[in-house]
Coordinates of C-alpha atoms in Angstrom, one line a residue:
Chain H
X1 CA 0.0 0.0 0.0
X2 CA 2.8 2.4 1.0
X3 CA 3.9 1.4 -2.4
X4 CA 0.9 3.3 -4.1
X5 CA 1.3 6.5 -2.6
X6 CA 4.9 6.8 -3.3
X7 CA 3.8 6.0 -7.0
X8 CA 0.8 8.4 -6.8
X9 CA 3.3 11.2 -5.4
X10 CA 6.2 10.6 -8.1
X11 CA 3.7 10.9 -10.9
X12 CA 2.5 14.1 -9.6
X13 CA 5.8 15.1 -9.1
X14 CA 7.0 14.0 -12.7
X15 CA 3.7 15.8 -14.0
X16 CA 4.5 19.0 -12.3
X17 CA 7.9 18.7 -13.8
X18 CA 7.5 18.0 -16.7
X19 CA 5.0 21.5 -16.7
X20 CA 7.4 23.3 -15.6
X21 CA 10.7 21.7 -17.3
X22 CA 8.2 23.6 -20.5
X23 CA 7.9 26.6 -19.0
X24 CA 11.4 26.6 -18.9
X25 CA 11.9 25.5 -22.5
X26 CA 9.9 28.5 -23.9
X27 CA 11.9 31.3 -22.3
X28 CA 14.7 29.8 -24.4
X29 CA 12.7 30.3 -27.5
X30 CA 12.8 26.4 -27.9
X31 CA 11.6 24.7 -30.9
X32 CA 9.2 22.3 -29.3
X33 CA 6.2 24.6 -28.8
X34 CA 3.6 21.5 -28.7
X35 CA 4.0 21.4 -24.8
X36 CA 0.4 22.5 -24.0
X37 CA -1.9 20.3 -25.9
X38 CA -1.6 17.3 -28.7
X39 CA -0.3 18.5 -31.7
X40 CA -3.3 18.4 -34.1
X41 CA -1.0 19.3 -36.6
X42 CA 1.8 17.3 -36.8
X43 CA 2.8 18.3 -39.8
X44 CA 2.7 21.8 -39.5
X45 CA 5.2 21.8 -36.4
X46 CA 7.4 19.7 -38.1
X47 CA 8.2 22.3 -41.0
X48 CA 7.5 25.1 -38.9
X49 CA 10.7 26.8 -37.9
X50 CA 11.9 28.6 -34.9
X51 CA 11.3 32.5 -33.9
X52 CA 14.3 32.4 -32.1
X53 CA 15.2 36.0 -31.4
X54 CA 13.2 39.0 -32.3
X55 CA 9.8 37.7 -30.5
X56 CA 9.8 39.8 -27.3
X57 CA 6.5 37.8 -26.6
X58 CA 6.3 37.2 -23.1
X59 CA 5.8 33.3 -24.1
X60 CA 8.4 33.2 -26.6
X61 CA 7.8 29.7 -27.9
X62 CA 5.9 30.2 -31.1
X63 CA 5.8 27.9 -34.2
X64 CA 4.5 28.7 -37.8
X65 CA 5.0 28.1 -41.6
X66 CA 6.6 30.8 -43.6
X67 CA 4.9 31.7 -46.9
X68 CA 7.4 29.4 -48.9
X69 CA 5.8 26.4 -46.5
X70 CA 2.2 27.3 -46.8
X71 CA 2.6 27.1 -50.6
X72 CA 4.8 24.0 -50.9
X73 CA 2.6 21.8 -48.5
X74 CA -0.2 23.1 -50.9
X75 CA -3.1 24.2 -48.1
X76 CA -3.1 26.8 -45.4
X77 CA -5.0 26.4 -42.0
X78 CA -7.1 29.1 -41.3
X79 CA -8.9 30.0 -37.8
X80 CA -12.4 30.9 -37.8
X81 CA -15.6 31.2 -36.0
X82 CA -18.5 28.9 -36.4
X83 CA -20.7 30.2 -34.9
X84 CA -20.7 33.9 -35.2
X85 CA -22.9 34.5 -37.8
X86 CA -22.8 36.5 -40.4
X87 CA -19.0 37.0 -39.9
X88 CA -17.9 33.2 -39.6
X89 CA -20.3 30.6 -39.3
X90 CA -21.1 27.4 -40.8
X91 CA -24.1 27.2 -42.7
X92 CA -27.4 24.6 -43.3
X93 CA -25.1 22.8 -45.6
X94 CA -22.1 22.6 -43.7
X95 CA -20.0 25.2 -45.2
X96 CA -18.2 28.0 -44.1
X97 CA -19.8 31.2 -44.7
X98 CA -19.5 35.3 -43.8
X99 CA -17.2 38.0 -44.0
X100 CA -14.5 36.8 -42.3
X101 CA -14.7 33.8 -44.9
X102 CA -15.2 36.3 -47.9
X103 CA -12.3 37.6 -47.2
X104 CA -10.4 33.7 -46.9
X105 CA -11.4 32.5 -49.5
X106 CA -9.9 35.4 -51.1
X107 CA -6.3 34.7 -49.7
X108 CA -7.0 30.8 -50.5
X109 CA -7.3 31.4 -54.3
X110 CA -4.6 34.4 -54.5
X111 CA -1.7 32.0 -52.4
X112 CA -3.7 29.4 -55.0
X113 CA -3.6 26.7 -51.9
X114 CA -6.4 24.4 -50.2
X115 CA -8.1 26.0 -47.4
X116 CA -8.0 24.3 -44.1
X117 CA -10.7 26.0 -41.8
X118 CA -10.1 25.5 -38.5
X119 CA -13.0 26.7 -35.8
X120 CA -11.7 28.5 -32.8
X121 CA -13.4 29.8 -29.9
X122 CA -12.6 33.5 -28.9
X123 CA -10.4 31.9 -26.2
X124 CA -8.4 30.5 -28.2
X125 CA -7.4 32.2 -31.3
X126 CA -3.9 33.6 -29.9
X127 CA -3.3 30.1 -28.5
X128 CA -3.6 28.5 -31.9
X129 CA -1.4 31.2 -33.6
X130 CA 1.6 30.4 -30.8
X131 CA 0.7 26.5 -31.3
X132 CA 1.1 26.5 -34.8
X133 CA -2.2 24.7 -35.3
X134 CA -3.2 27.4 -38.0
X135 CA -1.4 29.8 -40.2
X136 CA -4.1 32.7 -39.6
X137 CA -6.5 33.7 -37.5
X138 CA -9.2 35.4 -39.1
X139 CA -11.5 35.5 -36.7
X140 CA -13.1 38.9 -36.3
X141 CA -10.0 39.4 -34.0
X142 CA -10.0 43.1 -32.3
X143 CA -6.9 44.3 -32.5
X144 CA -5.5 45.2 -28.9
X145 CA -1.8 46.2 -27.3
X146 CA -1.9 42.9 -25.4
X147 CA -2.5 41.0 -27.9
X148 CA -0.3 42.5 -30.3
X149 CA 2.5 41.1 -27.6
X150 CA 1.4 37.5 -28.9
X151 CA 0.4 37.8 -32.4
X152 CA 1.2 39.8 -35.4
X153 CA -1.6 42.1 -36.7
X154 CA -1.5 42.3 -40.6
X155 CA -4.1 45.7 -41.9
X156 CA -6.8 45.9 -40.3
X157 CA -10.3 45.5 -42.6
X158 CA -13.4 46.3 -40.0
X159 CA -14.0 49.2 -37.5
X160 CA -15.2 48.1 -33.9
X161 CA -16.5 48.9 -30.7
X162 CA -18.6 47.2 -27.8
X163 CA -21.8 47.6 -27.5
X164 CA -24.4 46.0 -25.2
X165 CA -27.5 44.5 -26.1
X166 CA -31.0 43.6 -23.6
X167 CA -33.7 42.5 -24.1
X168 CA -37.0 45.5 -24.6
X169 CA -38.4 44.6 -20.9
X170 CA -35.4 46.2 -19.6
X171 CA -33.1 47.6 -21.7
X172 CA -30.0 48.8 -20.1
X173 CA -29.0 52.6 -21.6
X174 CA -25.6 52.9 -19.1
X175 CA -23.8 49.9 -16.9
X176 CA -25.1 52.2 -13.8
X177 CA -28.5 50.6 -14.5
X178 CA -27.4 47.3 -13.5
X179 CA -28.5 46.3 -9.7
X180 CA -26.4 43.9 -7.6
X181 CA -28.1 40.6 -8.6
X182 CA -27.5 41.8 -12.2
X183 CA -25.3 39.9 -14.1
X184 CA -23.6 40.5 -17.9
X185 CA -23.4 38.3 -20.1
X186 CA -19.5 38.1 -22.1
X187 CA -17.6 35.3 -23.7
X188 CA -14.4 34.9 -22.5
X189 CA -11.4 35.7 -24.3
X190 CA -13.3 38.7 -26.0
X191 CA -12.3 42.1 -25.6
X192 CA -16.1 43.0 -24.4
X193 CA -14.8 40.5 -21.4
X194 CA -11.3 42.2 -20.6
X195 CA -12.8 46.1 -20.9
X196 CA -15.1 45.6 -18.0
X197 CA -12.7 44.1 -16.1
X198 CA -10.3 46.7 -16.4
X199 CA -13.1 49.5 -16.4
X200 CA -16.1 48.7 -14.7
X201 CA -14.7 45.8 -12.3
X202 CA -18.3 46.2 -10.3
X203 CA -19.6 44.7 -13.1
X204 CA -20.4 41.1 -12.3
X205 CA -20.1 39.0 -15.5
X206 CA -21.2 35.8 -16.3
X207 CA -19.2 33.9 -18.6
X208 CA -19.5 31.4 -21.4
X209 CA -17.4 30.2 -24.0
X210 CA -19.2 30.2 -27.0
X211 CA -21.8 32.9 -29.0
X212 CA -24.1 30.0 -29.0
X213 CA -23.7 29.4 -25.4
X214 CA -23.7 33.0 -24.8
X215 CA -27.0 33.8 -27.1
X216 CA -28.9 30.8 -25.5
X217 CA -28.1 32.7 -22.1
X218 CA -29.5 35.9 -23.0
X219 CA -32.9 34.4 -24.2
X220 CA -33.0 32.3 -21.3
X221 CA -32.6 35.5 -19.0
X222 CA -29.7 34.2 -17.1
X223 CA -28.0 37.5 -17.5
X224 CA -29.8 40.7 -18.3
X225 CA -27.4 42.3 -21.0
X226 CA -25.2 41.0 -23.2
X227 CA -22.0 42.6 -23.8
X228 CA -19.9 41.9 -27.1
X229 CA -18.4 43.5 -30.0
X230 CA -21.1 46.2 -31.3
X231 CA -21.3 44.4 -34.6
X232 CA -22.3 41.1 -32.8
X233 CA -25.0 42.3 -30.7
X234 CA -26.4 44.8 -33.3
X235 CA -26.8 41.9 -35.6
X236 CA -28.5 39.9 -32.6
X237 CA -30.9 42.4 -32.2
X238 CA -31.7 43.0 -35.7
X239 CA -32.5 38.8 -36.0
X240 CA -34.4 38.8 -32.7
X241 CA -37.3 40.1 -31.7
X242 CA -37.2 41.6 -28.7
X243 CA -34.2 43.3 -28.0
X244 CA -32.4 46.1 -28.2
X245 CA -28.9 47.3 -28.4
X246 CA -29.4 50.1 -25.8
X247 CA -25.2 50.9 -25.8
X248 CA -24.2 51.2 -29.2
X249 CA -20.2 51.7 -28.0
X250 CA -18.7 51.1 -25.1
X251 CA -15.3 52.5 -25.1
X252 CA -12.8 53.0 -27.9
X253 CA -13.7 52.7 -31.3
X254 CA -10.8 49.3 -32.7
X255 CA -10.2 47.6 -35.6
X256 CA -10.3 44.1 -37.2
X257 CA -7.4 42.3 -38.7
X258 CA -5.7 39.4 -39.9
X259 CA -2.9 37.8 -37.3
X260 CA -0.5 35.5 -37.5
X261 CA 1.8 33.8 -35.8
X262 CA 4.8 36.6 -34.0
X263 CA 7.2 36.9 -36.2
X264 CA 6.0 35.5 -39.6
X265 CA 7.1 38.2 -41.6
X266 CA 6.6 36.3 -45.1
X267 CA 3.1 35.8 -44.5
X268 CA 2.2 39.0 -42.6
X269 CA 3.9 41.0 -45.3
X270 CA 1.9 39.4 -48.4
X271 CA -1.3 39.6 -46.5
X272 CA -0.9 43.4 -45.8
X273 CA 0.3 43.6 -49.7
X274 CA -3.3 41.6 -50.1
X275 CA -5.3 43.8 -48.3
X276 CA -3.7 46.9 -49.9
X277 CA -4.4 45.7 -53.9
X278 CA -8.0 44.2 -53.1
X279 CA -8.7 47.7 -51.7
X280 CA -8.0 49.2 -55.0
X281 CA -10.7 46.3 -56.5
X282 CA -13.3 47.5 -53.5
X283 CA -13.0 44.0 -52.5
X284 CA -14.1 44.8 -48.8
X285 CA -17.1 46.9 -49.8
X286 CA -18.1 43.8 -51.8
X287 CA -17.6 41.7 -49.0
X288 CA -20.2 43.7 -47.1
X289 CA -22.4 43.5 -49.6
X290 CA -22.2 39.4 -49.9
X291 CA -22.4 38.9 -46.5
X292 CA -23.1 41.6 -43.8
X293 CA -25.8 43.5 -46.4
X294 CA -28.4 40.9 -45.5
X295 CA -28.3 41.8 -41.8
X296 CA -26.8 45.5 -41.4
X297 CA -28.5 47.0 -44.5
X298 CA -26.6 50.0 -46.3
X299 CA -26.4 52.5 -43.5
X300 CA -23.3 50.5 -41.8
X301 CA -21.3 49.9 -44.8
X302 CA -19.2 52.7 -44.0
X303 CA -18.7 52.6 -40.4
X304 CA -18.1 49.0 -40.8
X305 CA -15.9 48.4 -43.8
X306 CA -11.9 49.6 -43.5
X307 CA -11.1 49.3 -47.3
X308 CA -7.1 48.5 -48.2
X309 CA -6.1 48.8 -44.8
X310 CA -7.0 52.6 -44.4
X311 CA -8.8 53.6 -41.4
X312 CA -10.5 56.7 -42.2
X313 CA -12.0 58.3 -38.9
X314 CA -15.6 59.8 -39.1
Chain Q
X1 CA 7.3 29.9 -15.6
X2 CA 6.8 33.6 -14.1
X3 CA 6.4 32.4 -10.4
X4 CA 4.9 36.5 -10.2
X5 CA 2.2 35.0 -12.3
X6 CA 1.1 32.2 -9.9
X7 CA 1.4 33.7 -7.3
X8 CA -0.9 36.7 -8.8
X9 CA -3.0 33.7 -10.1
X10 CA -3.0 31.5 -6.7
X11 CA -6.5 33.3 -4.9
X12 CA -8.1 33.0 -8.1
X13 CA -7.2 29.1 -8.7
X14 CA -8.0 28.5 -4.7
X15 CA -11.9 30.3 -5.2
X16 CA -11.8 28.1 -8.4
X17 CA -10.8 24.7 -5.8
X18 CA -13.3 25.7 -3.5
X19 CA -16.6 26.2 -5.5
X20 CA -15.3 22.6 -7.4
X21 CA -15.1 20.9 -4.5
X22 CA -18.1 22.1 -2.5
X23 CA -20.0 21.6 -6.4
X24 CA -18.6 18.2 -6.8
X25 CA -19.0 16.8 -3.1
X26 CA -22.5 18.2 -2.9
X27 CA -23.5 16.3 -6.6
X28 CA -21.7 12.7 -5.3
X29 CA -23.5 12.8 -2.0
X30 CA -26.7 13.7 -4.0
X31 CA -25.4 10.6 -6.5
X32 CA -24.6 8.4 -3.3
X33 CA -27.9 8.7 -1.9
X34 CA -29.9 8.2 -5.4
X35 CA -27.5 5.4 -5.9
X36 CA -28.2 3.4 -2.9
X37 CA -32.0 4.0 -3.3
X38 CA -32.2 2.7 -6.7
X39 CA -29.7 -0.2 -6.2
X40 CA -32.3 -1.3 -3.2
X41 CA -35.2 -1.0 -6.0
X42 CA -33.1 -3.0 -8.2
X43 CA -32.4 -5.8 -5.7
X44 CA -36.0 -6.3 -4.4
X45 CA -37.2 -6.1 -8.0
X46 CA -39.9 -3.5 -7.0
X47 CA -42.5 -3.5 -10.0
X48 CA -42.6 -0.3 -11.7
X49 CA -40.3 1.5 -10.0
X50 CA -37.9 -1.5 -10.9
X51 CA -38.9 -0.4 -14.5
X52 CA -38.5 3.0 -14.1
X53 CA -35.0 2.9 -12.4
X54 CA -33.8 0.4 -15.1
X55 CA -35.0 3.7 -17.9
X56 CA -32.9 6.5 -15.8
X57 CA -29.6 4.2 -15.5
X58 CA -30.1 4.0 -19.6
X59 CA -30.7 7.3 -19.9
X60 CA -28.2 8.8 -17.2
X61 CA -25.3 6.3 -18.3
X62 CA -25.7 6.4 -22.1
X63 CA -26.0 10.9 -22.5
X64 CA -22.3 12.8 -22.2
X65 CA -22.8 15.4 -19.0
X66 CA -22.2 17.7 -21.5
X67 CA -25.4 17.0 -23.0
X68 CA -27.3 17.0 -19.8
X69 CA -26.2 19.9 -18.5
X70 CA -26.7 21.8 -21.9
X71 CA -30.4 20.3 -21.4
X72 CA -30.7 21.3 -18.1
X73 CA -28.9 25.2 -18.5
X74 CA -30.3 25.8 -22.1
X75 CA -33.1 23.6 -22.7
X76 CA -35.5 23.0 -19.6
X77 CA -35.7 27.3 -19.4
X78 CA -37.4 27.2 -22.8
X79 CA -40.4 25.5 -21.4
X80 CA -40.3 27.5 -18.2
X81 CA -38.3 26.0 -16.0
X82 CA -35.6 28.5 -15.5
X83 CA -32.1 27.3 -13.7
X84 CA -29.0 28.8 -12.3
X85 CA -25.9 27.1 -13.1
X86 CA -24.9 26.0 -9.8
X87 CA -28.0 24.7 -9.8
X88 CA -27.8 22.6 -13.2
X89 CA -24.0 22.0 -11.9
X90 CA -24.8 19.8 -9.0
X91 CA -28.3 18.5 -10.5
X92 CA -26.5 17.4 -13.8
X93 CA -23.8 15.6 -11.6
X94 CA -26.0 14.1 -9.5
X95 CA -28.1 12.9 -12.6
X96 CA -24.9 11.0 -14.4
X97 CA -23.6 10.0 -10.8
X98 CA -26.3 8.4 -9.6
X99 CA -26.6 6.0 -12.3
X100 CA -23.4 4.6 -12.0
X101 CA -23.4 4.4 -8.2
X102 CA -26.0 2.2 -8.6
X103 CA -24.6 -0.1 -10.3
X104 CA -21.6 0.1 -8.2
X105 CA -24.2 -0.3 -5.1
X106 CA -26.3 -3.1 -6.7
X107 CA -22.9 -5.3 -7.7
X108 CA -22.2 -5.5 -4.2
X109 CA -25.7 -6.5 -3.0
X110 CA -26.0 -9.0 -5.6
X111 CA -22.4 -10.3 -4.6
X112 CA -23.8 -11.3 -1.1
X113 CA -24.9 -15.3 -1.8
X114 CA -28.3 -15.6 -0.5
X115 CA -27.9 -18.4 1.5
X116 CA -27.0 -15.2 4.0
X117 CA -30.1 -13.9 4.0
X118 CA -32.1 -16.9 3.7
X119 CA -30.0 -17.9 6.9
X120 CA -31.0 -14.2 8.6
X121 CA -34.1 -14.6 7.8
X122 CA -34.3 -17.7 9.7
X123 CA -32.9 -16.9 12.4
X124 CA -36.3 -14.1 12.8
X125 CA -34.7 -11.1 11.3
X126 CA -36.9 -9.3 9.8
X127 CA -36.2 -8.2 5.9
X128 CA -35.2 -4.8 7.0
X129 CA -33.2 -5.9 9.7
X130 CA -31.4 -8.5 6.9
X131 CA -30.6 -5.2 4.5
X132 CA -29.6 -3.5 7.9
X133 CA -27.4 -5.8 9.4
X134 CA -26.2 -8.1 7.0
X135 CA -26.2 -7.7 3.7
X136 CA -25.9 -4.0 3.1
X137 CA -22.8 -3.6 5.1
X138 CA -21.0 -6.6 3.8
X139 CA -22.4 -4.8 -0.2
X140 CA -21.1 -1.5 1.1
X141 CA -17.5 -3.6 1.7
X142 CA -17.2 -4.9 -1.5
X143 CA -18.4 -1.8 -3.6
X144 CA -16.1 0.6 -2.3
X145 CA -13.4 0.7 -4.7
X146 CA -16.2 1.1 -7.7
X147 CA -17.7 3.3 -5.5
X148 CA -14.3 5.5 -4.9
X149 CA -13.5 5.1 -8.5
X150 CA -16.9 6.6 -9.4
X151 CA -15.7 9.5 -6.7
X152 CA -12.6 10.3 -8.6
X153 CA -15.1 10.2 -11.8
X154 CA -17.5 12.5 -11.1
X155 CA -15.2 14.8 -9.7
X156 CA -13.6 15.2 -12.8
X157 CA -16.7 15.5 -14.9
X158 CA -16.9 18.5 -12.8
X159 CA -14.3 20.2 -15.5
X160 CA -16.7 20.6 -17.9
X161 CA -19.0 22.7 -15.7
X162 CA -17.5 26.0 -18.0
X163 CA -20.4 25.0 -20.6
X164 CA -22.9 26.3 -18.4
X165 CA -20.7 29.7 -16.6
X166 CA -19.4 27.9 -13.6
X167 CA -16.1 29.6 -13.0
X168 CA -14.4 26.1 -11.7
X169 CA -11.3 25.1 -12.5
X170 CA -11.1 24.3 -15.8
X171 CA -13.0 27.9 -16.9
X172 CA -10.7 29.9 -14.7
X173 CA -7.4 28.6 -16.4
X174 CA -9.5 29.1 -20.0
X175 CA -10.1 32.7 -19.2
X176 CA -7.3 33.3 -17.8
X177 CA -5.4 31.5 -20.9
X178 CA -8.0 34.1 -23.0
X179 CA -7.4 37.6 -20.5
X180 CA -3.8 37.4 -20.5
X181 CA -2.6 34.7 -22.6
X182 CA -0.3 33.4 -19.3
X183 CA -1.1 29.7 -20.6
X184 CA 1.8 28.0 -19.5
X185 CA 1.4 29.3 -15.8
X186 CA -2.0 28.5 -15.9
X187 CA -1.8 25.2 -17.1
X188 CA 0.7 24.0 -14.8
X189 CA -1.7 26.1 -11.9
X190 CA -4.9 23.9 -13.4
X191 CA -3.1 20.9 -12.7
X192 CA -1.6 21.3 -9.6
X193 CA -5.0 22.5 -8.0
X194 CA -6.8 19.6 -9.3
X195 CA -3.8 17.2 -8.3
X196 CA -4.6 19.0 -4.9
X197 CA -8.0 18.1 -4.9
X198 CA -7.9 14.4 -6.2
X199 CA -4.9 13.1 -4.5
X200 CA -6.5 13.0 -1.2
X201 CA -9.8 11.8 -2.4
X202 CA -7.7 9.0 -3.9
X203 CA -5.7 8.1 -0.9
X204 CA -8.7 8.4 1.0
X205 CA -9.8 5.9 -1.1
X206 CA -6.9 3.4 -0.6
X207 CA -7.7 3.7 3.2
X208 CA -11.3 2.8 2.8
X209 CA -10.7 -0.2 0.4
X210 CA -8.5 -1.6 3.4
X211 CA -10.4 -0.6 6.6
X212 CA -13.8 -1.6 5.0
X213 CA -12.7 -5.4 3.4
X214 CA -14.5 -7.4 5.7
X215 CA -17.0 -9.1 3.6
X216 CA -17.6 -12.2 2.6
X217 CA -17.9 -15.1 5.7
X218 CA -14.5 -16.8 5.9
X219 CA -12.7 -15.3 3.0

C-alpha cells in the first residue's frame, strides 16, 4: 500500500515537472512549442521553424510556416468562427460562410492553396497562432496592445467597438443601471470581457465560451445584458425580436485584422500587400455587400468596412 | 514559468478549488444517496419503479454530462423551467452520478450469496433488519473501490461545468489562458489545483478499500 502512494506522489511530481521543465523551454525560445496540448497538426510543427530571437512575446515559444511552406505543402490552416454569424459561421449545408470567410477564401485562391478552416473559440485564437495549429487567424479578431504582444496584426479591414445588447423589458441605456443581482453576459477571451474588467470591475459578468452558449443565455434570462463586439449584438438584435442594443459603444472605437503567428514576416507581409491591392478592387465593400448587407442594411457599410487597410475616422 | 504570475494567479485558482469541491462533493453525495436507493429498488425487483430505475440508468449512463447539463442550463428554461448554473452543476452531476453508483451499489448486493439472507431470515430477522445488518454492510464492503473510482469520476466530470458559466477550474485557467494569454502558468496552476483536490480523495480511497474489506464469511 505504502507502495501506491509513493507511486501516486512521483507521478504528480514528474507531471509538475515536466510543466514546468516547459515553462522553462519556452523562455529559451525552444523549438518544441507542442508542450500545451496534442499536436493536431503534426505536420505543421514539423516544417514550422523557430522564432528564435526577435519575438519579445512574453511566451516566446511560437511555431509557424513561412509563406514558402504554406505554398509548398499546398493548403493553409485558417482559424475561424463557427458560430458567429454573419462573420464566420457554418451554414445549413455545412460550409463555411460570412465575412470573415469572404475575405479567406480570397487569400485561398490568391496564395492558389487548399483551405483548411479551422473553428476556434474567442479563447483561443492567440493560442492556436503560438501552437502552430493554423497559419491565420481570421476570426473577427479586435486588435488590442496585449495582444499584439502574442500575435502579429497584418491591416486591419473592419471598424469596432462594444456595444451592449438587452432585451425591450429592460433595456439597459448605461452599466449604472445594473443592480447587484444583475449579471452580464460576455464570452471569454473577447475584448467585451477584458474592458469591464479593467473598467467597470463592479460589473459582475457571467461567462460562457461560445456565442451560442452565450446567445442561448440571453434568451433564457440568465444575464440581463449581453456585452460583445457592437457588430455582434447589433446583428443579434436586428434577427431577434425583442431586443435592443441600448449601448451602441462602449469604449474606444478598434479595428479588425488578420494575425498571425509573432514573427512571420513572409506571411504577414503578403497579406498586408493583399489587403492593400484588393482595396483598389473595393474588394471589402463587396464583402459587405455578400455577407453583412443581409443583416446590417446599407447605413453601416461605412462605419463598418476599412477598405485597403485605411482607417479613415468619421 | 513567471512564479509573479502564480502567485498573482493563486487566490483566483484556490476560489476556483473551492466552489469545485463544494459543487462536486454536494453532486456525489446527491449521486450516493440516489445510488443506494435505486440499487435497493433494483435488488427487491420493485414493479414499476424496478422499470423506471432500469429507464434512468439507460438514460443517465448512455447521455455525455455535456449533454445533460446543456439540457438542463439551455433547454428546460425554454419550457419555463428556469435554472442557475450552480443549480444545473450539481443537478446534472447528481443525474450521471447516480446511475453509475447504482450499479456500483447493486454489484455488491448481488455479490452477497443468498444463503445469507435466507439464513437471517431464519434466524427471525426481519427483511429490514437483513438489509440493515447483513447484507448492506457486507455490499457496502465490497463496492467501495467502484464506488471510490466513481468519486474520482464525477469529480472530474466536474471540469466541464465551464459550458454552463461555472467559473471552476477548468474555466478559470480558460479565461485566464484568453485575458492574458499566461497559458503555460495557468496550465501548470490547473493541474496542480486539481492534483490538490484528487490526490487526497484517492488516498482516502486506498484507506477505505482496506479498513472496510471485511465481507464475505470466511474469505
Amino acid at each position: 500500500m505504502k507502495k501506491r502512494y509513493t507511486a501516486v506522489l512521483a507521478a504528480a511530481l514528474a507531471l509538475a515537472l515536466t510543466l514546468s521543465g516547459c515553462g522553462g523551454n519556452a523562455s529559451g525560445g525552444s523549438d518544441n512549442s507542442n508542450a500545451s496540448g496534442g499536436s493536431a497538426n503534426a505536420s505543421g510543427s514539423s516544417q514550422a521553424s523557430s522564432s528564435g530571437e526577435g519575438s519579445g512575446a512574453a511566451s516566446g515559444k511560437t511555431v509557424y510556416r513561412t509563406l514558402d511552406e504554406i505554398k509548398e505543402s499546398g493548403s493553409i490552416n485558417i482559424g475561424v468562427f463557427s458560430d458567429k454569424n454573419p462573420f464566420g459561421y457554418v451554414d445549413e449545408n455545412g460550409d463555411y460562410q460570412g465575412y470573415d470567410i469572404y475575405f479567406a477564401e480570397q487569400i485561398g485562391k490568391d496564395l492558389g492553396v487548399k483551405i483548411n478552416y479551422v473553428s476556434t473559440e474567442a479563447a483561443n485564437r492567440v493560442e492556436y497562432l503560438e501552437t502552430g495549429k493554423v497559419d491565420i487567424i481570421l476570426a473577427n479578431f479586435t486588435v488590442t496592445e496585449k495582444r499584439a504582444e502574442q500575435v502579429d496584426f497584418a491591416l486591419p479591414y473592419m471598424n469596432v467597438a462594444l456595444g451592449v445588447v438587452s432585451p425591450d423589458s429592460r433595456v439597459i441605456t448605461d452599466l449604472s443601471e445594473l443592480g447587484d443581482g444583475d449579471q452580464v453576459i460576455v464570452i471569454s477571451g473577447t475584448t467585451a470581457e477584458t474592458y469591464l474588467i479593467e473598467n467597470n470591475p463592479e460589473v459582475k459578468l457571467q461567462k460562457y465560451d461560445s456565442y451560442a452558449t452565450a446567445k442561448n443565455a440571453l434568451e433564457n434570462g440568465n444575464g440581463v445584458a449581453w456585452a460583445n463586439d457592437n457588430t455582434e449584438v447589433i446583428a443579434f438584435a436586428l434577427q431577434n425580436e425583442g431586443y435592443t442594443v441600448g449601448i451602441p459603444t462602449l469604449g474606444s472605437q478598434d479595428t479588425i485584422a488578420p494575425a498571425v503567428s509573432k514573427g512571420n514576416e513572409s506571411l504577414l507581409s503578403w497579406i498586408n500587400d493583399e489587403i492593400v491591392a484588393l482595396g483598389e478592387e473595393n474588394f471589402f465593400h463587396a464583402a459587405y455587400e455578400a455577407t453583412l448587407m443581409d443583416t446590417y442594411g446599407p447605413d453601416f457599410e461605412e462605419t463598418l468596412v476599412v477598405e485597403g487597410g485605411k482607417v479613415t475616422q468619421e | 514559468m513567471d512564479w509573479t504570475v502564480i502567485a498573482e494567479y493563486m487566490p483566483l485558482f484556490r476560489e476556483a478549488a473551492f466552489l469545485t469541491v463544494r459543487l462536486g462533493l454536494t453532486g456525489i453525495a446527491i449521486a450516493i444517496a440516489v445510488g443506494i436507493a435505486c440499487a435497493v429498488v433494483l435488488y427487491y425487483r420493485i414493479p414499476v419503479l424496478k422499470t423506471l430505475v432500469s429507464f434512468y440508468i439507460e438514460l443517465s449512463r448512455n447521455t455525455p454530462l455535456l449533454v445533460q447539463l446543456f439540457f438542463i442550463y439551455y433547454g428546460l428554461p425554454k419550457i419555463g423551467i428556469s435554472t442557475n448554473p450552480v443549480f444545473c452543476g450539481i443537478s446534472g452531476l447528481a443525474f450521471l452520478g447516480g446511475s453509475y453508483m447504482c450499479e456500483a451499489f447493486r454489484s455488491g448486493l448481488e455479490a452477497i450469496p443468498p444463503i445469507q439472507s435466507e439464513s437471517a431470515e431464519s434466524l427471525g430477522m426481519s427483511r429490514l433488519q437483513v438489509m440493515r445488518y447483513v447484507i448492506f454492510p457486507q455490499a457496502l464492503s465490497i463496492s467501495v473501490p467502484a464506488l471510490m473510482a466513481n468519486v474520482i469520476f464525477l469529480m472530474k466530470e466536474t471540469s466541464i461545468f465551464s459550458a454552463v458559466s461555472i467559473m471552476d477550474l477548468m474555466f478559470t485557467a480558460k479565461d485566464l489562458i484568453g485575458l492574458y494569454y499566461r497559458t503555460t502558468e495557468s496550465l501548470f496552476l490547473l493541474v496542480v489545483f486539481y492534483l490538490i483536490i484528487l490526490l487526497p480523495i484517492s488516498i482516502l480511497g486506498s484507506l477505505l478499500e482496506r479498513r472496510l474489506r471485511y465481507a464475505g464469511f470466511g474469505a
